[in-house]
Coordinates of N, CA and C in Angstrom, one line a residue:
Chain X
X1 N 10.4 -9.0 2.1 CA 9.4 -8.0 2.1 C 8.3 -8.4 1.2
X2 N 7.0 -7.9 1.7 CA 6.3 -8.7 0.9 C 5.8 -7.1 -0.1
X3 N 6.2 -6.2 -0.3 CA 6.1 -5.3 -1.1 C 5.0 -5.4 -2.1
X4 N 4.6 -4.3 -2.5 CA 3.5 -4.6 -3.8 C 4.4 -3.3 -4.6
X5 N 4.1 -3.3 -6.3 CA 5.0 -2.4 -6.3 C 3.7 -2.1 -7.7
X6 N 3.8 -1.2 -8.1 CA 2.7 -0.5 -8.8 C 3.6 -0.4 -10.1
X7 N 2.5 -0.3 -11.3 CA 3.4 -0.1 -12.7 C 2.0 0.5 -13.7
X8 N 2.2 1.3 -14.3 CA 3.0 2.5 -14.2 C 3.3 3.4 -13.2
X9 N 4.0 3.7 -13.2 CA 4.6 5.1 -12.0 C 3.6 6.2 -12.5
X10 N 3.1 6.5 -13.8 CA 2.6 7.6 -13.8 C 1.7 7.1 -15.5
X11 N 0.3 7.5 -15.2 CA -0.7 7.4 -16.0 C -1.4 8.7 -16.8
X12 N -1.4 9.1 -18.1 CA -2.1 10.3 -18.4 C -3.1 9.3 -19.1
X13 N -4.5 10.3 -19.0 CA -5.6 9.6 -20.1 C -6.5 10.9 -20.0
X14 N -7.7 10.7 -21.1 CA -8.2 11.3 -21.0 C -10.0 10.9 -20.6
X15 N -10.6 12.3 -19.9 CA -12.1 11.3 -19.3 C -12.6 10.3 -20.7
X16 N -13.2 9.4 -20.1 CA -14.0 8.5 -20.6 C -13.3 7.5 -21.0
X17 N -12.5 7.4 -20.9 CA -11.5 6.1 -21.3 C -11.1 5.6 -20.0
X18 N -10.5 4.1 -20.4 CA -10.6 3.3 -18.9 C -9.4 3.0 -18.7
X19 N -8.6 3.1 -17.6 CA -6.9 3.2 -17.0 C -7.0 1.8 -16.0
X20 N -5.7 1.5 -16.7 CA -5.6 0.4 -16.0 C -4.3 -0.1 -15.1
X21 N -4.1 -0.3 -14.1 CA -3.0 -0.2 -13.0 C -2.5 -1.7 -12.6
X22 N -1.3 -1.5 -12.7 CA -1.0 -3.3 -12.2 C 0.0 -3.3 -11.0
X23 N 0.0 -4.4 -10.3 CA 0.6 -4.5 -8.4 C 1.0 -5.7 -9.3
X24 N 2.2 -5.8 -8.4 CA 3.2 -7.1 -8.5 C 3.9 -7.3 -6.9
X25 N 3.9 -8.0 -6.4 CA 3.9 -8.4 -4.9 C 4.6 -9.8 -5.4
X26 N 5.9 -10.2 -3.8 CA 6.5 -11.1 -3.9 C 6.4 -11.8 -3.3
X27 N 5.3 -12.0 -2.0 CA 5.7 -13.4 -1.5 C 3.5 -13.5 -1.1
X28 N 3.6 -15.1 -0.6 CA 2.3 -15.4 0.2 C 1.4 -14.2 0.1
X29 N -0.1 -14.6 0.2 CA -0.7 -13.3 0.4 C -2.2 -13.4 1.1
X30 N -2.9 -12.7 2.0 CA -4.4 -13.6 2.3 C -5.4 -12.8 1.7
X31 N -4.9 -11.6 1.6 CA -5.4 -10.6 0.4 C -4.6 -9.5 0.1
X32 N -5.3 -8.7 -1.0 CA -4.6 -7.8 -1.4 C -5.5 -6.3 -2.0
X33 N -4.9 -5.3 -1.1 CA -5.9 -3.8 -1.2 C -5.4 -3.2 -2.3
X34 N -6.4 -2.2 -2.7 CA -6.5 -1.0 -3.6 C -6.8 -0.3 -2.9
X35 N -6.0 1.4 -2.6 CA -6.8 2.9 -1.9 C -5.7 3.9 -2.6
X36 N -7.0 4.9 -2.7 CA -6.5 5.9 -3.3 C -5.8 7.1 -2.5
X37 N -5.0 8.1 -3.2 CA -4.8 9.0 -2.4 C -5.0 10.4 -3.3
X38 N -5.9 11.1 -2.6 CA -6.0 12.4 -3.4 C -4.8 13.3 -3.1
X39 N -4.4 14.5 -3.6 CA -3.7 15.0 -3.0 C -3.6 16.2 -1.8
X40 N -2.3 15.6 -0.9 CA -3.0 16.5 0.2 C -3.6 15.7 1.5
X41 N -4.1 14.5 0.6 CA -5.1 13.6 1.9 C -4.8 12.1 2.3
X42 N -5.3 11.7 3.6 CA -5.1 10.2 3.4 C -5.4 9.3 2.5
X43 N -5.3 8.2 2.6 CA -5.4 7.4 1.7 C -6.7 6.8 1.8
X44 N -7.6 6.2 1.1 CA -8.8 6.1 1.0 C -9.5 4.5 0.4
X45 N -9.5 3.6 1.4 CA -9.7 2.0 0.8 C -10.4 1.8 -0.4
X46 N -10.2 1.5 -1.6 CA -11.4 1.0 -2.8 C -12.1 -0.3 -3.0
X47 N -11.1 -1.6 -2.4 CA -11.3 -2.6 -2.6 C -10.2 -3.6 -2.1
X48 N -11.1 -4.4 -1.9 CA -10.0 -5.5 -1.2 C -10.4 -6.9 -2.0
X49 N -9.7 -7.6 -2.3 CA -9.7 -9.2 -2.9 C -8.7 -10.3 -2.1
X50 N -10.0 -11.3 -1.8 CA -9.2 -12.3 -0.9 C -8.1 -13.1 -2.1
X51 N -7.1 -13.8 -1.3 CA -6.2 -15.3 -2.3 C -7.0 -16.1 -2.9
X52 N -8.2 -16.1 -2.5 CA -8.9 -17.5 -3.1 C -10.4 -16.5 -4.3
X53 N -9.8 -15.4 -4.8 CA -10.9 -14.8 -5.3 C -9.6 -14.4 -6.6
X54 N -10.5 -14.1 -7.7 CA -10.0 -14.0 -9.3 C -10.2 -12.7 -9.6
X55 N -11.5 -12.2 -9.1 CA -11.8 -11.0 -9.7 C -12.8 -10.4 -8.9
X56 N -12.8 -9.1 -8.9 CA -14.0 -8.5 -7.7 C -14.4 -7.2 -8.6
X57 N -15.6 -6.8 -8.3 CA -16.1 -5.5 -9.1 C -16.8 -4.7 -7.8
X58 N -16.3 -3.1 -7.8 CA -16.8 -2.1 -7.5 C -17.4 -1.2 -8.1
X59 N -18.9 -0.6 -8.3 CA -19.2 0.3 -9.3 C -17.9 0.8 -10.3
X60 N -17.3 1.3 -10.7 CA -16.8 1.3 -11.9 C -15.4 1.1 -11.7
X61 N -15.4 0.3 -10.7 CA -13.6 -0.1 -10.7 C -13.9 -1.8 -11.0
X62 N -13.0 -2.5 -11.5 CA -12.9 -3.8 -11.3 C -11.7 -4.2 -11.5
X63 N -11.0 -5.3 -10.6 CA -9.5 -5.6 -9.4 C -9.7 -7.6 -9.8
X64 N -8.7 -7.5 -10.6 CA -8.5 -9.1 -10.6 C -6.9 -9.3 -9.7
X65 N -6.8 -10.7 -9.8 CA -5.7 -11.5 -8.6 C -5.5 -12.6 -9.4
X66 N -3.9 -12.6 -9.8 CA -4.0 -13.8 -10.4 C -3.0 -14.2 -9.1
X67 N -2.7 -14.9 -8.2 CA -1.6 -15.6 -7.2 C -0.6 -16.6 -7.9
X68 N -0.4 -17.0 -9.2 CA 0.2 -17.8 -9.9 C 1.4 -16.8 -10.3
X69 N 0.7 -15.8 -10.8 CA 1.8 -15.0 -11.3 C 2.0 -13.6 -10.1
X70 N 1.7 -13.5 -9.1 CA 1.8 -12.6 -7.6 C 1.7 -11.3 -8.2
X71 N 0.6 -11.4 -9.1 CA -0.3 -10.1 -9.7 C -1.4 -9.6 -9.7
X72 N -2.0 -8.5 -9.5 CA -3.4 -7.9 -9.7 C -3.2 -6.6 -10.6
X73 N -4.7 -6.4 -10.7 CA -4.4 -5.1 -12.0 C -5.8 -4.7 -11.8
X74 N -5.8 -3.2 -11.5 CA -6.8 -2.2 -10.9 C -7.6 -1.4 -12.3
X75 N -8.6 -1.8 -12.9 CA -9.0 -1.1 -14.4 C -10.1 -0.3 -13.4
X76 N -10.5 1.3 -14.1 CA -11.3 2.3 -13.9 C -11.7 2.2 -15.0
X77 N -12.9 2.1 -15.3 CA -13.7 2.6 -16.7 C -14.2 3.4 -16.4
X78 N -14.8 4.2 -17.8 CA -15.1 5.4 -18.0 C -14.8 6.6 -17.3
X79 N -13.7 6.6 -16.7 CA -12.6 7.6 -15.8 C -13.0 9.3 -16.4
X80 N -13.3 9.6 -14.6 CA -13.4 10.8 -15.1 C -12.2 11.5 -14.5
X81 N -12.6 13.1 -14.2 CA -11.6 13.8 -13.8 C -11.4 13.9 -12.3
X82 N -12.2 13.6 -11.7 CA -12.3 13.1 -10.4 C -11.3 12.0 -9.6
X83 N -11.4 11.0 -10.8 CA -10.7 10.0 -11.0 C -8.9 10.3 -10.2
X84 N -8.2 11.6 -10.6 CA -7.2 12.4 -10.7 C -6.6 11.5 -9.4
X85 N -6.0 11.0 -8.9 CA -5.1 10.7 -7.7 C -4.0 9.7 -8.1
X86 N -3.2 9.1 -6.8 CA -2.4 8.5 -6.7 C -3.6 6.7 -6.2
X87 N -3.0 5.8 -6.6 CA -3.5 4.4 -6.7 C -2.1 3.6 -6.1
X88 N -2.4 3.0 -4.9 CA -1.7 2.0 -4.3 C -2.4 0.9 -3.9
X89 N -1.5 -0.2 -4.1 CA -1.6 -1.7 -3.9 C -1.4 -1.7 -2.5
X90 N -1.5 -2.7 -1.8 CA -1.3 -2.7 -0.2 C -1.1 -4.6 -0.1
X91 N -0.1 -5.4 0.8 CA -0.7 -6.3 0.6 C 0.1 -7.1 2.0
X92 N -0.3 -8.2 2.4 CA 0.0 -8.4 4.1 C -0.4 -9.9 4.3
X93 N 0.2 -10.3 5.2 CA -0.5 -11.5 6.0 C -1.2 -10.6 7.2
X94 N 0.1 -9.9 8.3 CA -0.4 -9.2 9.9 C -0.7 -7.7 9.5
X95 N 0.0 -7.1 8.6 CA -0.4 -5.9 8.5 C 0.3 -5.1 6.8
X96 N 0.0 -4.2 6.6 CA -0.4 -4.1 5.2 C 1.3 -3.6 4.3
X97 N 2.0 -4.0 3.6 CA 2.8 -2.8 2.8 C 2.2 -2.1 2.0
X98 N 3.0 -0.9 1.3 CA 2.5 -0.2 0.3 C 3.0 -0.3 -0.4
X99 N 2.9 0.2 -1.7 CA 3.9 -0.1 -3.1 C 4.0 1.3 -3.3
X100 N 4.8 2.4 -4.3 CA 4.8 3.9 -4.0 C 4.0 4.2 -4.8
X101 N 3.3 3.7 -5.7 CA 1.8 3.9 -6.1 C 1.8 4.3 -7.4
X102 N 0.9 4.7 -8.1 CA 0.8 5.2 -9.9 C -0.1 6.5 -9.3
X103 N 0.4 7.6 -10.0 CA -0.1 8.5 -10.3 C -1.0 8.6 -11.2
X104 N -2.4 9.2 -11.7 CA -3.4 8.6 -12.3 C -3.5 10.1 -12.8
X105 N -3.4 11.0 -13.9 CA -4.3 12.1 -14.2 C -5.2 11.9 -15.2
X106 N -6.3 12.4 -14.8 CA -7.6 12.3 -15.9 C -8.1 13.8 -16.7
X107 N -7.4 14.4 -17.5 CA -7.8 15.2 -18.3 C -9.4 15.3 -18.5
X108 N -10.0 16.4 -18.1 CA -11.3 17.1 -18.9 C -11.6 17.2 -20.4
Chain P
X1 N -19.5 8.1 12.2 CA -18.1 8.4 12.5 C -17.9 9.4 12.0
X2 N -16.4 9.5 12.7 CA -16.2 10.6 12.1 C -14.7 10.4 11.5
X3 N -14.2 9.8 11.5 CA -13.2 8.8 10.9 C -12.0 9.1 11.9
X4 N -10.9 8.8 11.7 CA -9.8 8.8 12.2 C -9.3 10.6 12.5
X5 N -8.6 11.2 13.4 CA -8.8 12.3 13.9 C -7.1 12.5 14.0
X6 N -6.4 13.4 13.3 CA -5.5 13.8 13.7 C -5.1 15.3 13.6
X7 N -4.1 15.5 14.9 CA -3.7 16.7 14.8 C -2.2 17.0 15.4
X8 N -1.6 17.8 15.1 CA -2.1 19.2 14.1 C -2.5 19.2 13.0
X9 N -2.8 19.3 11.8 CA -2.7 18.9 10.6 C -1.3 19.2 10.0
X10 N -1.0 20.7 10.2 CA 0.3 21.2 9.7 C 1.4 21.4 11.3
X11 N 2.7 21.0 11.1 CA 3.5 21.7 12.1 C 4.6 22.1 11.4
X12 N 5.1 23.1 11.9 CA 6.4 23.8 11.2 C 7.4 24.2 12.5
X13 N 8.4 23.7 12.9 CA 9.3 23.5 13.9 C 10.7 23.5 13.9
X14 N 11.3 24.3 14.3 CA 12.9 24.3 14.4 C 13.5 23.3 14.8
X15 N 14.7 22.7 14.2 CA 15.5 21.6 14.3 C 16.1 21.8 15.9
X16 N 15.6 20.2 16.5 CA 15.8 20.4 18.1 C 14.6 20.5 18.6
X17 N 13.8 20.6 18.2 CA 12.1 20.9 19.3 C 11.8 19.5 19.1
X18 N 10.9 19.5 20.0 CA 10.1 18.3 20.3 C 9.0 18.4 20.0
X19 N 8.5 17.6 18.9 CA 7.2 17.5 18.3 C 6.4 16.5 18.7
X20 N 5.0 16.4 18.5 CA 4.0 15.8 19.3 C 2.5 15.9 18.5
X21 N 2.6 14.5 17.2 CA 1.5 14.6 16.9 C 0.4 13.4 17.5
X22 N -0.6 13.9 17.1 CA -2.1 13.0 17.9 C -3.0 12.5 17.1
X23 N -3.2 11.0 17.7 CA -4.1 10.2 16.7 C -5.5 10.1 17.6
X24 N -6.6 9.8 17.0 CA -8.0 9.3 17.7 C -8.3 7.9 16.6
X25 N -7.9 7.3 17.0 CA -8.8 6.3 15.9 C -10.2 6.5 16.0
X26 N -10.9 5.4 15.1 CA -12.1 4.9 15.1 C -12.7 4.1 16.4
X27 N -13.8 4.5 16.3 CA -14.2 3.9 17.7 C -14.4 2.8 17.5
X28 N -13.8 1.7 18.2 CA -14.3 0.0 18.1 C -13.2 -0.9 17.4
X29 N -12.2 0.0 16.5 CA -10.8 -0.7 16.2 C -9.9 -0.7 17.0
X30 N -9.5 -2.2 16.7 CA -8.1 -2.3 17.8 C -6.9 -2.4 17.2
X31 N -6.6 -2.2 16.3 CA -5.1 -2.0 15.3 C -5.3 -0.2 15.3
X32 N -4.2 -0.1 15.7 CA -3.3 1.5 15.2 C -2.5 1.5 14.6
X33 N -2.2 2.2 13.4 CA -1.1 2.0 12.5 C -0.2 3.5 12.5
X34 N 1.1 3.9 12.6 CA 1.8 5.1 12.3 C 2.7 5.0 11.1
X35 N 2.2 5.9 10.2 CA 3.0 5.9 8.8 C 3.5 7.1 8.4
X36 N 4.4 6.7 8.0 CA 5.5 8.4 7.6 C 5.5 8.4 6.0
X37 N 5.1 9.3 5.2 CA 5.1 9.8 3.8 C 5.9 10.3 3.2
X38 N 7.2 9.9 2.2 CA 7.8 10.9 1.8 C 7.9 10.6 0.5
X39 N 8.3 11.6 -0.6 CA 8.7 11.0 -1.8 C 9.6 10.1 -2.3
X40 N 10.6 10.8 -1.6 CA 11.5 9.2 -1.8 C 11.2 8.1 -1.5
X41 N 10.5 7.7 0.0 CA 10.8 7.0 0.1 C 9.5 6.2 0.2
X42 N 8.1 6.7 -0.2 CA 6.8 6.1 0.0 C 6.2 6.5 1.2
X43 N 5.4 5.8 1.4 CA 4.6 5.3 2.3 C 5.4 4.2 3.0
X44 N 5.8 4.4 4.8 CA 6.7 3.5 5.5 C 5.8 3.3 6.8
X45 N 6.0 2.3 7.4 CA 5.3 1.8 8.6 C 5.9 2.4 9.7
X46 N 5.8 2.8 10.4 CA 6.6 3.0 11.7 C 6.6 2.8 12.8
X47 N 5.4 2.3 13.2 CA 5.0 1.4 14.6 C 3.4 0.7 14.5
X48 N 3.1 -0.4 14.9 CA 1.6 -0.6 15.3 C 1.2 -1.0 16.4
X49 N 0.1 -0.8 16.7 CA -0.4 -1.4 18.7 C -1.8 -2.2 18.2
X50 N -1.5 -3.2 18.8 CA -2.7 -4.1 19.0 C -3.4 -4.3 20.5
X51 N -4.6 -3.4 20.4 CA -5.2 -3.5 21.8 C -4.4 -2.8 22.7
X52 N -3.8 -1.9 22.1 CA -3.2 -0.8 23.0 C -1.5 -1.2 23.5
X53 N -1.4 -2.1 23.0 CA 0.1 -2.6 22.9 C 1.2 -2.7 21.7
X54 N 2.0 -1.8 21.7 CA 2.8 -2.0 20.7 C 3.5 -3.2 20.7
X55 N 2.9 -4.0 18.9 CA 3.6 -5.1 18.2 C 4.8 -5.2 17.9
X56 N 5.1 -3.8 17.2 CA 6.6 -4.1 16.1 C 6.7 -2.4 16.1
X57 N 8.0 -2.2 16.3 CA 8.5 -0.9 16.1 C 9.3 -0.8 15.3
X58 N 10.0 -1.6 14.6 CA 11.0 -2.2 14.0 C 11.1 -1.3 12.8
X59 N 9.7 -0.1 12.3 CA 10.2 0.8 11.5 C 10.5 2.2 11.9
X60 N 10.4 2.4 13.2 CA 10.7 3.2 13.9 C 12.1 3.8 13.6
X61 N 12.5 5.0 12.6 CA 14.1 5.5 11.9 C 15.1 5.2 12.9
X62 N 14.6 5.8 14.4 CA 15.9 6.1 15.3 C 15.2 6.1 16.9
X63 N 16.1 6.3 18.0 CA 15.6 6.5 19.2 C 15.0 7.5 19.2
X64 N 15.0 8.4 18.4 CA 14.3 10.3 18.6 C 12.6 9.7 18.4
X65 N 12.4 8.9 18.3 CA 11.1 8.6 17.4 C 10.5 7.9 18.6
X66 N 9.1 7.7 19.3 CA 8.8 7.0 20.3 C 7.0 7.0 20.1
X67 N 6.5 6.3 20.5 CA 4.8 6.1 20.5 C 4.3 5.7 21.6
X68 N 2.9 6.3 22.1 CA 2.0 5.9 22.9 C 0.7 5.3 22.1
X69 N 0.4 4.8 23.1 CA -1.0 4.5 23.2 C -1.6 4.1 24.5
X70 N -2.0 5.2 25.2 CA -2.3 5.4 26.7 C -3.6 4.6 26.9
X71 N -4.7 4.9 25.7 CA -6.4 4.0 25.7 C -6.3 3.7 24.1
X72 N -7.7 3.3 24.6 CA -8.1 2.7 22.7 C -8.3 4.0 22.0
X73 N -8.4 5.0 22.6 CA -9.0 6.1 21.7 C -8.3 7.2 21.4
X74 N -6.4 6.5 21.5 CA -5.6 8.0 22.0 C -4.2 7.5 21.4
X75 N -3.3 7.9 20.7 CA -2.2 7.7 20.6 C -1.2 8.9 19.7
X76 N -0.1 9.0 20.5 CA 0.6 10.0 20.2 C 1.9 9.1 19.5
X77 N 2.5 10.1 18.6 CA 4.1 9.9 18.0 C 4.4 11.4 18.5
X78 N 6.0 10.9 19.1 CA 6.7 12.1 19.1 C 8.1 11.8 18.8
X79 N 8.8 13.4 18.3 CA 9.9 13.1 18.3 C 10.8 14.4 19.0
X80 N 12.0 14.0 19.6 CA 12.8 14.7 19.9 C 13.9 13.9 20.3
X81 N 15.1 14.8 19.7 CA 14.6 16.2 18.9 C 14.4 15.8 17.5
X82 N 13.7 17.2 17.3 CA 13.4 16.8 15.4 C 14.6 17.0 15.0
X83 N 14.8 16.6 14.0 CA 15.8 16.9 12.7 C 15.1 17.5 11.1
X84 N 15.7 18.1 10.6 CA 14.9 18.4 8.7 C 14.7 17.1 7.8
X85 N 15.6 16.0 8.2 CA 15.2 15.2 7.8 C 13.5 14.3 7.7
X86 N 13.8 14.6 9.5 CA 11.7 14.0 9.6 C 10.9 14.6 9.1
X87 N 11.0 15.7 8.5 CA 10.1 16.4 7.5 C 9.2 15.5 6.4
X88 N 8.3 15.3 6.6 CA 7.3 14.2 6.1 C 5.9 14.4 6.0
X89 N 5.0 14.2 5.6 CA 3.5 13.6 6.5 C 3.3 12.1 7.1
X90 N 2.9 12.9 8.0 CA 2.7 11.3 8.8 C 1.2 11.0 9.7
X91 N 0.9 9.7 9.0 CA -0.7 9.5 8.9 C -0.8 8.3 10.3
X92 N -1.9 8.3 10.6 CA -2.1 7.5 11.5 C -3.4 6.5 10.9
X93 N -3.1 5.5 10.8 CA -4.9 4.7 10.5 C -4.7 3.6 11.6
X94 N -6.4 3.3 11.4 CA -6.9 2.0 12.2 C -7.6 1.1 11.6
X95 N -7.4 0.1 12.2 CA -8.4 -1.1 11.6 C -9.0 -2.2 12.8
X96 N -10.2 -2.7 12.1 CA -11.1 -3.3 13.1 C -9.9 -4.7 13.4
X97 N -9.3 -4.9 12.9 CA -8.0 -6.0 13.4 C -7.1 -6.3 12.9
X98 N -6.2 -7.0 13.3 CA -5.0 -6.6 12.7 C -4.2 -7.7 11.0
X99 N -5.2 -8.4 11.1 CA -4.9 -9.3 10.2 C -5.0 -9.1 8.9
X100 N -4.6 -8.2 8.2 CA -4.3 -7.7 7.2 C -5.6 -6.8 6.5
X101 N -6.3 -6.1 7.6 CA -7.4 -5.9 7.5 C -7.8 -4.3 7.1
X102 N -8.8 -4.0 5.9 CA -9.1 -3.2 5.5 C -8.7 -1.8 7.1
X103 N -7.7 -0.8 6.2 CA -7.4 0.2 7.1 C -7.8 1.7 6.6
X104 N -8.1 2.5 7.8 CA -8.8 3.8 7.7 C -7.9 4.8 8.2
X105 N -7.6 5.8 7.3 CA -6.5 6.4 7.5 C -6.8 7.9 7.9
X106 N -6.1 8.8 8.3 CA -6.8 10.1 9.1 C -6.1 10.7 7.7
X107 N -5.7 12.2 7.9 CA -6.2 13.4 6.9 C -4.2 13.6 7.0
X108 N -4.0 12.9 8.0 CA -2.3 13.3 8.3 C -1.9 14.2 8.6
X109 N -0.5 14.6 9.2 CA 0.0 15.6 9.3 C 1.3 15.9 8.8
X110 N 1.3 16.9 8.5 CA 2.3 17.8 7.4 C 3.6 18.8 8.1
X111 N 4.9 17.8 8.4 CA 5.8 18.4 9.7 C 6.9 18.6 8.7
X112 N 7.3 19.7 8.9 CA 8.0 20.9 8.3 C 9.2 21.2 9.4
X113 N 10.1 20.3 9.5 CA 11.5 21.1 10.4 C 12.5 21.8 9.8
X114 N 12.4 22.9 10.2 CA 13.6 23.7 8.9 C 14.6 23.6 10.7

């Protein structure tokens, strides 16, 4: 299984401070996703980074890949309350696994 | 767009009925994806169609469990009969292809078999 598995299971912080989420995945990879899930709703794409990329930035998300160590780590700065969901890794050659994801709450 | 389209949202059904939910993908994607939600067990795959042909079923729980995809703009999961166990959400997404490719997931639906 090529699994991605999320660490922490569960994240408190409070706004303005920056949360940071790590995927560990075990085998080959051609890329590897970040999507959120609010609650209640689908899941929602944030970012994708190819095997041959280190680090990618999204307005206030930024998603590095190390493939040596079959790792990435999803940081949110200045996290607001919005912020509030579930965060999963996804990762595939034909089609995508999920990992069961980090719950994220962002306190007011 | 209007993004991926499913329905019912919610179904609530007695153990033994035959349930019948409905996907619309995105217009112009040819990957359909069926995923079942639960706590325990995550986020699980449960069938995909490429170009309107089912790939791999191989997460498919049991025979009660079956999929269409009649056109590019239509696919159904159904099961019968239900059990309390299939009590889940179960989302449908698409993507412009299948190669591990950024996927768009609908709003899901929320199946309740007592």
């Amino acid at each position: 299984s090529q699994q991605g598995e999320e660490d922490p299971q569960a994240l408190s912080i409070q706004e303005g401070e920056n949360a940071t989420m790590n995927c560990s995945y075990k085998t080959s990879i051609n890329n590897l996703q970040w999507y959120r899930q609010n609650s209640g709703r689908g899941l929602v794409h944030l970012i994708l980074i190819r095997s041959n990329e280190r680090e990618k930035h999204s307005g206030r998300l930024r998603v590095t890949l190390d493939t040596s160590k079959k790792s990435s780590s999803l940081l949110i700065t200045a996290s607001r309350a919005a912020d509030t969901a579930s965060y999963f890794c996804a990762t595939g050659y034909s089609t995508l696994t999920f990992g069961k994801g980090t719950m994220l709450l962002v306190s007011p | 767009d209007a993004g991926v389209i499913q329905s019912p949202r919610h179904e609530v059904t007695e153990m033994g009925q035959e349930v019948t939910l409905r996907c619309k993908p995105i217009s112009g994607h040819n990957s359909l994806f069926w995923y079942r939600q639960t706590m325990m067990r995550g986020l699980e795959l449960l069938i995909y169609f490429n170009n309107n042909v089912p790939i791999d079923d191989s997460g498919m729980p049991e025979d009660r469990f079956s999929a269409k995809m009649p056109n590019a703009s239509f696919s159904t999961l159904k099961i019968q009969p239900s059990e309390p166990r299939d009590s889940a959400v179960y989302f449908c997404a698409s993507s412009q292809e299948l190669q591990a490719d950024t996927q768009y997931f609908g709003p899901g639906t929320r199946l309740t078999v007592l």
